[in-house]
Amino acid sequence: MTFQPHLDRARAESFGSYPEAYDRHRPPFPDGLVDDLVALAPSRVLDGGCGTGLVARALAARGLPVLGVELDPRMAEVARFEEWNDAGRRFDLVTFGDAWHWIDPAKGVAKVASILEPGGMLVRFFKGYVLQPETFAKLEPVYRSIAPGLRVYGRSPDGIEWVDPVASSPDFAMLPAKEYASDDVFSVSRWTGYLSTASDHRRLAPEVLSKLLDAVAEALGPEIPVRARTVALFARRS
């Protein structure tokens, strides 16, 4: 199937219903990625789909001037990216951390091209977690019983086709992608806290979500090994 989550606007715009939980349970992006972004030495950074500021805060802490754009006023008091009035402002780095898939691809590419200086960089990055096979196997019957049809987090879904409009745009030249990976041990409360911020999980009825998270905690035990993976796609403005 084609991966087009931006068409599900209710899901795309659902995160503002729980901004404090999102900010608390979503871990920061890897230091190595932040290092690589800072090494680009940008003078003006735009963070698209900034949410509660996980990316923007990390870059600002390194001394970079960052402007964030967010579609949900409950997450940030700024306009939706595709319709945002840039007021003539231009940038030499535009970032999207776990946010590009919520942007209309055609409009998003055109908007970034219009605000990015020639030679500037568009960097989109996506974070995920991989569980060990035996851990994942414990979760499958839990989800089948309580939330059938809901994706079990911890393994990349199969059968997804994603056509990247940036790669086919004459306005951009793709550079080699980078992956940042590390092994960690999550407490079960940290894992269920993370699950509680997933947009598909939040669409469950509150009592069903609570039952699912309790069952996940019971199935997994106090701690689980987790491999964190962040993939970053770099594109230079032609």
Short mmCIF file of C-alpha atoms in Angstrom, two decimals:
data_model
loop_
_atom_site.label_atom_id
_atom_site.label_comp_id
_atom_site.label_asym_id
_atom_site.label_seq_id
_atom_site.Cartn_x
_atom_site.Cartn_y
_atom_site.Cartn_z
CA MET A 1 0.00 0.00 0.00
CA THR A 2 1.07 3.62 -0.45
CA PHE A 3 2.14 5.43 2.72
CA GLN A 4 0.00 8.61 2.86
CA PRO A 5 -0.67 9.45 6.53
CA HIS A 6 -1.03 13.17 5.76
CA LEU A 7 -4.47 12.42 4.29
CA ASP A 8 -5.73 11.36 7.73
CA ARG A 9 -6.06 14.88 9.13
CA ALA A 10 -7.81 13.80 12.32
CA ARG A 11 -4.81 11.65 13.19
CA ALA A 12 -2.28 14.19 11.97
CA GLU A 13 -3.82 16.90 14.12
CA SER A 14 -4.46 14.75 17.19
CA PHE A 15 -1.21 15.32 19.05
CA GLY A 16 -2.32 18.61 20.55
CA SER A 17 -4.84 16.78 22.72
CA TYR A 18 -1.99 15.53 24.92
CA PRO A 19 1.00 17.93 24.54
CA GLU A 20 2.37 17.44 28.06
CA ALA A 21 2.38 13.64 27.73
CA TYR A 22 3.96 13.90 24.27
CA ASP A 23 6.74 16.13 25.55
CA ARG A 24 7.34 13.92 28.59
CA HIS A 25 7.34 10.51 26.91
CA ARG A 26 8.90 11.24 23.51
CA PRO A 27 12.69 10.93 23.94
CA PRO A 28 15.07 13.46 22.38
CA PHE A 29 16.73 12.82 19.05
CA PRO A 30 20.27 11.38 19.12
CA ASP A 31 23.18 13.66 19.99
CA GLY A 32 24.99 12.47 16.84
CA LEU A 33 22.20 13.82 14.66
CA VAL A 34 22.17 17.14 16.50
CA ASP A 35 25.96 17.29 16.08
CA ASP A 36 25.60 16.79 12.32
CA LEU A 37 22.95 19.49 12.06
CA VAL A 38 25.08 21.95 14.02
CA ALA A 39 28.09 21.07 11.83
CA LEU A 40 26.17 22.45 8.84
CA ALA A 41 26.74 25.86 10.49
CA PRO A 42 23.32 27.28 9.60
CA SER A 43 22.57 30.91 10.41
CA ARG A 44 18.76 30.58 10.18
CA VAL A 45 16.91 27.37 11.03
CA LEU A 46 13.27 26.51 10.47
CA ASP A 47 11.89 23.47 12.32
CA GLY A 48 8.74 22.31 10.52
CA GLY A 49 6.08 20.45 12.49
CA CYS A 50 7.97 21.40 15.64
CA GLY A 51 5.39 19.98 18.04
CA THR A 52 6.44 20.78 21.60
CA GLY A 53 9.93 21.75 20.47
CA LEU A 54 12.01 18.58 20.86
CA VAL A 55 14.19 19.44 17.85
CA ALA A 56 14.05 23.22 18.20
CA ARG A 57 15.14 23.13 21.84
CA ALA A 58 18.08 20.84 21.06
CA LEU A 59 19.32 23.17 18.31
CA ALA A 60 18.68 26.34 20.30
CA ALA A 61 20.68 24.86 23.18
CA ARG A 62 23.65 24.73 20.78
CA GLY A 63 23.26 28.42 20.02
CA LEU A 64 21.36 28.23 16.73
CA PRO A 65 18.49 30.64 16.03
CA VAL A 66 15.42 28.47 15.41
CA LEU A 67 11.89 29.29 14.29
CA GLY A 68 9.29 26.57 14.78
CA VAL A 69 6.13 26.07 12.71
CA GLU A 70 3.35 23.82 14.03
CA LEU A 71 -0.16 23.08 12.75
CA ASP A 72 -1.77 22.56 16.15
CA PRO A 73 -2.21 25.65 18.38
CA ARG A 74 -2.27 23.38 21.42
CA MET A 75 1.25 22.21 20.55
CA ALA A 76 2.54 25.63 19.47
CA GLU A 77 0.87 28.92 18.64
CA VAL A 78 1.95 29.00 14.98
CA ALA A 79 0.24 28.18 11.66
CA ARG A 80 0.14 24.99 9.66
CA PHE A 81 3.35 24.64 7.63
CA GLU A 82 1.91 24.37 4.12
CA GLU A 83 -0.17 27.53 4.65
CA TRP A 84 2.33 29.43 6.79
CA ASN A 85 3.08 33.01 5.77
CA ASP A 86 6.87 33.18 5.70
CA ALA A 87 6.77 37.01 5.42
CA GLY A 88 9.76 36.90 3.10
CA ARG A 89 12.00 35.10 5.59
CA ARG A 90 14.55 32.66 4.19
CA PHE A 91 16.52 29.88 5.86
CA ASP A 92 19.62 27.80 5.23
CA LEU A 93 18.46 24.75 7.23
CA VAL A 94 14.95 23.30 7.39
CA THR A 95 14.32 20.31 9.65
CA PHE A 96 11.41 17.92 10.10
CA GLY A 97 11.74 15.56 13.06
CA ASP A 98 9.13 12.77 12.90
CA ALA A 99 6.87 15.23 11.09
CA TRP A 100 7.35 15.10 7.30
CA HIS A 101 4.86 12.26 6.84
CA TRP A 102 2.11 14.55 8.14
CA ILE A 103 2.86 17.17 5.45
CA ASP A 104 1.16 17.22 2.05
CA PRO A 105 4.07 16.00 -0.13
CA ALA A 106 3.54 18.23 -3.18
CA LYS A 107 2.74 21.36 -1.20
CA GLY A 108 5.48 20.62 1.32
CA VAL A 109 8.23 20.32 -1.28
CA ALA A 110 7.16 23.54 -2.97
CA LYS A 111 6.97 25.38 0.35
CA VAL A 112 10.42 24.26 1.47
CA ALA A 113 11.91 25.14 -1.92
CA SER A 114 10.42 28.64 -1.63
CA ILE A 115 11.94 29.40 1.78
CA LEU A 116 15.28 27.57 1.55
CA GLU A 117 18.30 29.49 0.27
CA PRO A 118 20.20 27.93 -2.67
CA GLY A 119 22.71 25.53 -1.15
CA GLY A 120 20.66 25.24 2.04
CA MET A 121 19.74 21.89 3.52
CA LEU A 122 16.46 20.10 4.10
CA VAL A 123 16.90 17.36 6.70
CA ARG A 124 14.03 14.99 7.53
CA PHE A 125 14.53 12.39 10.23
CA PHE A 126 12.43 9.57 11.60
CA LYS A 127 12.89 7.80 14.93
CA GLY A 128 11.76 4.29 15.75
CA TYR A 129 12.43 1.39 18.10
CA VAL A 130 13.09 -2.27 17.39
CA LEU A 131 12.28 -4.88 20.00
CA GLN A 132 13.93 -8.27 20.22
CA PRO A 133 11.90 -10.97 18.40
CA GLU A 134 10.96 -12.73 21.63
CA THR A 135 9.76 -9.44 23.14
CA PHE A 136 7.74 -8.60 20.03
CA ALA A 137 6.21 -12.10 20.06
CA LYS A 138 4.82 -11.47 23.55
CA LEU A 139 2.95 -8.41 22.30
CA GLU A 140 1.24 -9.87 19.24
CA PRO A 141 -1.40 -11.89 21.15
CA VAL A 142 -2.04 -8.93 23.46
CA TYR A 143 -2.84 -6.67 20.52
CA ARG A 144 -4.91 -9.33 18.75
CA SER A 145 -7.02 -9.76 21.86
CA ILE A 146 -7.53 -6.11 22.84
CA ALA A 147 -6.88 -3.96 19.76
CA PRO A 148 -7.04 -6.15 16.64
CA GLY A 149 -5.83 -4.37 13.55
CA LEU A 150 -3.63 -1.96 15.49
CA ARG A 151 0.04 -2.08 14.55
CA VAL A 152 2.34 -3.56 17.18
CA TYR A 153 5.24 -1.16 17.70
CA GLY A 154 8.74 -2.57 17.72
CA ARG A 155 9.09 -3.84 14.15
CA SER A 156 9.05 -1.97 10.84
CA PRO A 157 5.74 -2.59 9.05
CA ASP A 158 5.87 -4.62 5.86
CA GLY A 159 4.45 -3.70 2.49
CA ILE A 160 4.84 0.08 2.68
CA GLU A 161 5.61 1.92 -0.50
CA TRP A 162 6.79 5.50 -0.13
CA VAL A 163 7.51 7.70 -3.13
CA ASP A 164 9.70 10.57 -1.94
CA PRO A 165 8.75 13.80 -3.76
CA VAL A 166 11.94 15.50 -2.59
CA ALA A 167 14.09 12.94 -4.40
CA SER A 168 12.23 13.53 -7.67
CA SER A 169 12.16 17.31 -7.38
CA PRO A 170 14.53 19.35 -9.60
CA ASP A 171 14.83 21.82 -6.71
CA PHE A 172 16.76 19.36 -4.55
CA ALA A 173 19.79 17.08 -4.75
CA MET A 174 19.70 14.10 -2.39
CA LEU A 175 22.79 13.37 -0.29
CA PRO A 176 23.60 10.06 1.42
CA ALA A 177 21.22 9.18 4.22
CA LYS A 178 22.54 8.55 7.72
CA GLU A 179 21.42 6.20 10.45
CA TYR A 180 21.96 6.73 14.16
CA ALA A 181 21.43 3.65 16.28
CA SER A 182 21.95 2.76 19.91
CA ASP A 183 20.93 0.03 22.32
CA ASP A 184 18.99 0.85 25.45
CA VAL A 185 16.97 -0.77 28.21
CA PHE A 186 13.50 0.66 28.78
CA SER A 187 11.49 0.28 31.93
CA VAL A 188 8.06 -1.04 31.03
CA SER A 189 6.53 2.26 32.17
CA ARG A 190 8.81 4.11 29.75
CA TRP A 191 7.67 1.86 26.90
CA THR A 192 3.97 2.16 27.71
CA GLY A 193 4.41 5.91 28.15
CA TYR A 194 5.85 6.08 24.66
CA LEU A 195 3.00 3.96 23.28
CA SER A 196 0.49 6.29 24.92
CA THR A 197 1.70 9.12 22.65
CA ALA A 198 1.33 7.14 19.39
CA SER A 199 -1.44 8.69 17.29
CA ASP A 200 -3.01 5.36 16.32
CA HIS A 201 -3.06 4.22 19.95
CA ARG A 202 -4.63 7.50 21.07
CA ARG A 203 -7.53 6.93 18.71
CA LEU A 204 -8.64 3.96 20.80
CA ALA A 205 -11.37 4.55 23.33
CA PRO A 206 -9.72 5.63 26.63
CA GLU A 207 -10.80 2.48 28.44
CA VAL A 208 -9.45 0.29 25.62
CA LEU A 209 -6.13 2.14 25.55
CA SER A 210 -5.80 1.79 29.32
CA LYS A 211 -6.55 -1.94 29.11
CA LEU A 212 -4.05 -2.38 26.29
CA LEU A 213 -1.24 -0.56 28.10
CA ASP A 214 -1.87 -2.52 31.29
CA ALA A 215 -1.77 -5.80 29.34
CA VAL A 216 1.46 -4.76 27.56
CA ALA A 217 3.06 -4.00 30.91
CA GLU A 218 1.97 -7.34 32.32
CA ALA A 219 3.26 -9.24 29.28
CA LEU A 220 6.68 -7.59 29.19
CA GLY A 221 7.82 -7.41 32.79
CA PRO A 222 9.87 -4.65 34.43
CA GLU A 223 12.47 -3.98 31.70
CA ILE A 224 12.92 -4.61 27.97
CA PRO A 225 15.94 -4.24 25.66
CA VAL A 226 15.29 -1.76 22.86
CA ARG A 227 17.29 -0.70 19.81
CA ALA A 228 16.71 2.93 18.92
CA ARG A 229 17.07 3.86 15.24
CA THR A 230 16.90 7.30 13.67
CA VAL A 231 17.22 7.66 9.89
CA ALA A 232 18.01 11.10 8.48
CA LEU A 233 17.46 12.11 4.84
CA PHE A 234 19.59 15.04 3.63
CA ALA A 235 18.70 17.13 0.57
CA ARG A 236 20.48 20.24 -0.70
CA ARG A 237 18.55 23.09 -2.35
CA SER A 238 19.72 23.33 -5.96
#
